mmCIF file of C-alpha atoms in Angstrom:
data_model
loop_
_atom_site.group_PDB
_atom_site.id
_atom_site.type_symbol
_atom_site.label_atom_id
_atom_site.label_comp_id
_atom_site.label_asym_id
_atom_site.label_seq_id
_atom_site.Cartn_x
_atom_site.Cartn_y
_atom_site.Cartn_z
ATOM 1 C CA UNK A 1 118.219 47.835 133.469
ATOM 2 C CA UNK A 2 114.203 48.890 134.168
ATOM 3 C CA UNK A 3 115.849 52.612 134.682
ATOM 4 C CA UNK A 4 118.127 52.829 131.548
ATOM 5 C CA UNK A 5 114.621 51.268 129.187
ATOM 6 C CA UNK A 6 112.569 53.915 131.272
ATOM 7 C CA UNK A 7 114.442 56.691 130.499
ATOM 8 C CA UNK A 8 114.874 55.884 126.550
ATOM 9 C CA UNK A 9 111.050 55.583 126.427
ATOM 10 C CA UNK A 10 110.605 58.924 128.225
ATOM 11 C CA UNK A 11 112.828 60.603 125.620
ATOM 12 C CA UNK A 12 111.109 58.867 122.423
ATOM 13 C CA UNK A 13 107.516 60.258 123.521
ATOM 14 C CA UNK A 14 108.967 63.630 123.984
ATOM 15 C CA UNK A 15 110.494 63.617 120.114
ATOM 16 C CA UNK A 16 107.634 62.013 119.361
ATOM 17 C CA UNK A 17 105.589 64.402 120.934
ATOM 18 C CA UNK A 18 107.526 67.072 119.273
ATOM 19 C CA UNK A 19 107.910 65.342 115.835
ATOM 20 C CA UNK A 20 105.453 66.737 112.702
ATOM 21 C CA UNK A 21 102.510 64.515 113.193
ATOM 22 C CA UNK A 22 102.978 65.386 117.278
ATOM 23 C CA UNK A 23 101.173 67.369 119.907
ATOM 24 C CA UNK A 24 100.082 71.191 118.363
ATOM 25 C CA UNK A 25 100.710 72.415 122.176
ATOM 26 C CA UNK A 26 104.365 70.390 122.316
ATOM 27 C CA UNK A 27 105.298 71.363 118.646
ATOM 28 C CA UNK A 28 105.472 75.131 119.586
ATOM 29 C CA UNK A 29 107.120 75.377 122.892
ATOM 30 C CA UNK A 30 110.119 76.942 122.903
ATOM 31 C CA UNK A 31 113.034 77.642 126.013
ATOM 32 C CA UNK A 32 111.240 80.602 126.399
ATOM 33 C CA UNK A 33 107.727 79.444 126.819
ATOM 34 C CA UNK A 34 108.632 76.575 129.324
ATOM 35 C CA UNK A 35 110.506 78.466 131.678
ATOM 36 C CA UNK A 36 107.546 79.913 134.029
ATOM 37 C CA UNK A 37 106.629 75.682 134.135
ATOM 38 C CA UNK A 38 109.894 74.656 135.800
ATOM 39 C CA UNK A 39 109.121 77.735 138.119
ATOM 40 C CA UNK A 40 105.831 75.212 139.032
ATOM 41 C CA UNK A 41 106.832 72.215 139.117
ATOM 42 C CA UNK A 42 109.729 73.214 141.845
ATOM 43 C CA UNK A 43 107.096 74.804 143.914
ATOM 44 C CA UNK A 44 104.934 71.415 143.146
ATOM 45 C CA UNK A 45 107.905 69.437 144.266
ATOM 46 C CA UNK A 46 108.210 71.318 147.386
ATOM 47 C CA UNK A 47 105.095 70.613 148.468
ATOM 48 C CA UNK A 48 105.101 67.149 148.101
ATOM 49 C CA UNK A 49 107.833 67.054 150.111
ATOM 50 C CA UNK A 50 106.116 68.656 152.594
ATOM 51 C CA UNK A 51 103.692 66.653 152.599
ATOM 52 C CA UNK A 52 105.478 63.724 153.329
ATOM 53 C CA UNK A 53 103.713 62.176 150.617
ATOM 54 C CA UNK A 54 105.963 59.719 148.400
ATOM 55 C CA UNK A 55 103.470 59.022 145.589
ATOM 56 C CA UNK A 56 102.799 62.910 145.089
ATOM 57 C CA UNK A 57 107.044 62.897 145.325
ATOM 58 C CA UNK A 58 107.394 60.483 142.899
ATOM 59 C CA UNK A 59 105.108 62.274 140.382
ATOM 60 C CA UNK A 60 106.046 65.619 140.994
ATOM 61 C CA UNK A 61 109.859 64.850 140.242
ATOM 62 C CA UNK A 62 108.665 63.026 137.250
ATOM 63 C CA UNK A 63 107.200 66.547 136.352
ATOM 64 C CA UNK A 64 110.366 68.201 136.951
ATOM 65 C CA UNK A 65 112.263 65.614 134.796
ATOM 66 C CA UNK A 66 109.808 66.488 131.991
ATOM 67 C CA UNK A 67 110.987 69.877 132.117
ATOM 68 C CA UNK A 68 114.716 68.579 131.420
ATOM 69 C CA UNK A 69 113.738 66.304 128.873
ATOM 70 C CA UNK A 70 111.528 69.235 126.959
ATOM 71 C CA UNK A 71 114.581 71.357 127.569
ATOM 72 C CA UNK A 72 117.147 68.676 125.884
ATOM 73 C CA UNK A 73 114.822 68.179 123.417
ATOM 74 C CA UNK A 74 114.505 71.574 122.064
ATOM 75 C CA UNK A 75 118.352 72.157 122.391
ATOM 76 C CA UNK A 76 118.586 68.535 120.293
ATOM 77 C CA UNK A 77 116.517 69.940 117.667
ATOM 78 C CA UNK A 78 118.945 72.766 117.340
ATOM 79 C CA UNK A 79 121.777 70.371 117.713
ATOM 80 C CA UNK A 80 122.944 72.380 120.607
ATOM 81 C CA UNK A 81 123.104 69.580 123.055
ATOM 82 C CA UNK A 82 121.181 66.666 124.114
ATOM 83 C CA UNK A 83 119.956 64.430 127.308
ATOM 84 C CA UNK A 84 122.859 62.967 127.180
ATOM 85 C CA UNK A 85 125.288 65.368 127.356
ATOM 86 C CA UNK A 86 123.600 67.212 130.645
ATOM 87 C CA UNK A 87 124.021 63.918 132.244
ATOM 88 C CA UNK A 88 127.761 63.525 131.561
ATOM 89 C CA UNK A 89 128.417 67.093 132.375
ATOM 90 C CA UNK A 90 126.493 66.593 136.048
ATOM 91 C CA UNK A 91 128.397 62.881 136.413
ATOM 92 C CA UNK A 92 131.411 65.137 135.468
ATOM 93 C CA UNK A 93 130.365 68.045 137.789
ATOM 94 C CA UNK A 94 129.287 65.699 140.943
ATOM 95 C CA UNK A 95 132.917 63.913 140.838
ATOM 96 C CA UNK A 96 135.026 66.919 140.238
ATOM 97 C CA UNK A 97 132.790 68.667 143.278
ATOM 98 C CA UNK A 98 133.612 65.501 145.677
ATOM 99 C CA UNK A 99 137.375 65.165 145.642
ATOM 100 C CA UNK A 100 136.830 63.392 149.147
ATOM 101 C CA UNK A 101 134.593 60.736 147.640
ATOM 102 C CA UNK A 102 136.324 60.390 144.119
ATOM 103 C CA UNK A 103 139.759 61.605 144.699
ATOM 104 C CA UNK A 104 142.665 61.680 147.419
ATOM 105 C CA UNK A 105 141.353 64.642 149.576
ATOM 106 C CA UNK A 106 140.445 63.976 153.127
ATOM 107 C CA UNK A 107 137.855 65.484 155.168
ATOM 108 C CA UNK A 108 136.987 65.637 158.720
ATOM 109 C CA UNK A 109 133.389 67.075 158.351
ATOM 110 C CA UNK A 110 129.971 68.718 157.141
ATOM 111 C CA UNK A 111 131.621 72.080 157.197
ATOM 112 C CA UNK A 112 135.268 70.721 155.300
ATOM 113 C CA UNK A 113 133.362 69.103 153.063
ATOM 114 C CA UNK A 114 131.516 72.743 152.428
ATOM 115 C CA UNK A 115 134.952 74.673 151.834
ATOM 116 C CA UNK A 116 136.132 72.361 149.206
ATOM 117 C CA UNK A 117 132.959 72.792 147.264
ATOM 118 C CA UNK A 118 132.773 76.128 147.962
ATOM 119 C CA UNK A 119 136.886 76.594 146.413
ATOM 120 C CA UNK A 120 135.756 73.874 143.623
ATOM 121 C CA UNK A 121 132.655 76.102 143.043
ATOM 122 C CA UNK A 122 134.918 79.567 142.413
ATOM 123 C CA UNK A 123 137.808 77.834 140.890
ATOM 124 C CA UNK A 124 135.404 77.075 137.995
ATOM 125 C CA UNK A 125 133.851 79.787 138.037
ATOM 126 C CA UNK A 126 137.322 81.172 137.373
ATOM 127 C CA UNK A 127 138.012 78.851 134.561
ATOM 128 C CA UNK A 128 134.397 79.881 132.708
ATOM 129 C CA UNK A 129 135.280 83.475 132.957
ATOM 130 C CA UNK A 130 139.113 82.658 131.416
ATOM 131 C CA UNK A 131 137.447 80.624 128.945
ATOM 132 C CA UNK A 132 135.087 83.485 128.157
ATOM 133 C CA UNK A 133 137.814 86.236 128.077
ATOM 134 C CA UNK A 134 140.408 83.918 125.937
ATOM 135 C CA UNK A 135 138.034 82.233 123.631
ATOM 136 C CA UNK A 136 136.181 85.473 122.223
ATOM 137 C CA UNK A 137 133.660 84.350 119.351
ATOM 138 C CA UNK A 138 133.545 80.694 120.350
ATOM 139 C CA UNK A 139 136.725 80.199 118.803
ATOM 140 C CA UNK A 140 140.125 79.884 120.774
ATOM 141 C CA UNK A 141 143.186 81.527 119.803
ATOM 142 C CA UNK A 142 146.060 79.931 117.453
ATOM 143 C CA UNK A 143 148.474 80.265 120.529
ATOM 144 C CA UNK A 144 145.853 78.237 122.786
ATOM 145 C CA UNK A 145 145.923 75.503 119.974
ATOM 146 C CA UNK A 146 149.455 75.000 120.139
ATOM 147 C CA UNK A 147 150.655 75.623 123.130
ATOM 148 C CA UNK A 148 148.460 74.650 125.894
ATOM 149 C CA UNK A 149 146.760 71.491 127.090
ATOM 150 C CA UNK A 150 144.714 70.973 130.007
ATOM 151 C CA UNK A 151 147.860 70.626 132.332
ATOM 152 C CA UNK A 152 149.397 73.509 130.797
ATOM 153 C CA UNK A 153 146.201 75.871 130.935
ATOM 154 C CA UNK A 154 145.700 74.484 134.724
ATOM 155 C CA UNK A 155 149.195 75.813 135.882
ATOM 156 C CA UNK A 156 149.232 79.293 133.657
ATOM 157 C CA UNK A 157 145.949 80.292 135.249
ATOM 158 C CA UNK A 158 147.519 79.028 138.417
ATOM 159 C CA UNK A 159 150.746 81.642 137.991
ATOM 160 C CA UNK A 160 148.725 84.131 136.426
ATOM 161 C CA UNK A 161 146.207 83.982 139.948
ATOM 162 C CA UNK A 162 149.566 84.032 142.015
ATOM 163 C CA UNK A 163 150.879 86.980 140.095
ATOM 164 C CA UNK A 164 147.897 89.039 140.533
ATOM 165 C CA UNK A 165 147.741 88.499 144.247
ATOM 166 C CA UNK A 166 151.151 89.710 144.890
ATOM 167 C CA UNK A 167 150.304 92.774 143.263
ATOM 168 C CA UNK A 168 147.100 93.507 145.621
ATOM 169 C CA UNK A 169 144.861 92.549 143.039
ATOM 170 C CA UNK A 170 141.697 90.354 142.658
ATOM 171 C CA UNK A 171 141.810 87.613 139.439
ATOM 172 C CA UNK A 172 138.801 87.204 139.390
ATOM 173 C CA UNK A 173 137.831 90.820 139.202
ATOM 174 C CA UNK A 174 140.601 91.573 136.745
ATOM 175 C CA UNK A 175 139.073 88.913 134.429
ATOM 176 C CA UNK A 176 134.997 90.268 134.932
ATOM 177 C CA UNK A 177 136.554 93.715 133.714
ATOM 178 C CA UNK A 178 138.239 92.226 130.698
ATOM 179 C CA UNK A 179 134.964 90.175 129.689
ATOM 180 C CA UNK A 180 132.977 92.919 130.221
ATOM 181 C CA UNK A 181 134.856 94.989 128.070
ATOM 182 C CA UNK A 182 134.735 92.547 125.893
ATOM 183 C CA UNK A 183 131.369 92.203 125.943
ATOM 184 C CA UNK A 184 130.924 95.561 125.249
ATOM 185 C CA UNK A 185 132.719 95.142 122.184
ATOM 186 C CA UNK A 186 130.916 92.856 120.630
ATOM 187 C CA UNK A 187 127.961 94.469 120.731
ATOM 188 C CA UNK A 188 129.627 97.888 119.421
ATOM 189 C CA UNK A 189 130.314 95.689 116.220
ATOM 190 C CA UNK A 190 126.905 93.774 116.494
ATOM 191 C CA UNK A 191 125.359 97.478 116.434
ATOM 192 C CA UNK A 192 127.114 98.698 113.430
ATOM 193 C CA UNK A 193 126.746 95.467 111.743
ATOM 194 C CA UNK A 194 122.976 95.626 111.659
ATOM 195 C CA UNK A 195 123.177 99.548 110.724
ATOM 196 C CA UNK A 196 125.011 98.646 107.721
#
């Protein structure tokens, strides 16, 4: 496909363009340094839009994509993640966030179609901040090994939400003050382990 042979040549200039014998400008970018350029290229976008004009469209989102690509680069380089892997986790993202479209649910409208995303939206948000609060240091525990799979993990947080509510309180809240704390933690020992 013209898109698929498009898009590998796009990401071979930009490692080339960040390789050794590369661009000087390219070679010393960092996350850091780029993000005040995606900040431009939206408001670029925007105004091509605007303007109704589809060449200026098409180049302007090209810009934007170069932004991505420099991004996944840099994070490749790092071997954080890659091109590749943002694109599964928006395919993965953009079915999970249309159950009416990929799944069984039904909707009747604009607005339903709004509400589910909205409850899709916080019930991950949910999961990150469980994730966040049970997997401290990157690394879950031996008890999340063993005993839970997705399905499993999926109906604890479930019982866990359900058990909070019939007590007055908020989850969600519950589990900010835990990270937090948590949070504040690790930096305690990320203190004193510099000091020493």
């Amino acid at each position: 496909m013209p898109q698929k042979t498009a898009i590998n040549d796009l990401l071979k200039v930009m490692a080339r363009l960040r390789s050794p014998t590369g661009c000087p400008w390219d070679r010393e970018q960092t996350h850091m340094s780029l993000r005040r350029h995606a900040i431009e290229e939206v408001y670029e976008l925007i105004d091509a839009i605007e303007a109704r004009d589809d060449h200026e469209l098409a180049e302007e989102l090209g810009d934007l994509l170069l932004q991505v690509v420099f991004h996944c680069q840099l994070a490749n380089e790092r071997r954080a993640f890659d091109f590749e892997r943002v694109c599964r986790l928006l395919v993965e993202k953009l079915v999970r966030r249309h159950p009416h479209v990929f799944g069984k649910a039904k909707v009747a409208n604009v607005d339903e179609v709004w509400a589910n995303w909205e409850q899709i939206k916080r019930a991950e948000k949910l999961t990150k901040k469980a994730r966040k609060a049970f997997d401290e240091n990157g690394a879950a525990s031996k008890h999340a090994k063993k005993s839970l799979n997705k399905k499993a993990l999926a109906k604890e947080l479930f019982e866990l939400t359900a058990f909070a509510q019939a007590r007055g309180w908020s989850a969600e809240q519950l589990l900010n003050e835990e990270t937090k704390r948590r949070e504040r933690e690790w930096r305690k020992r990320e203190t004193k382990s510099r000091r020493d």
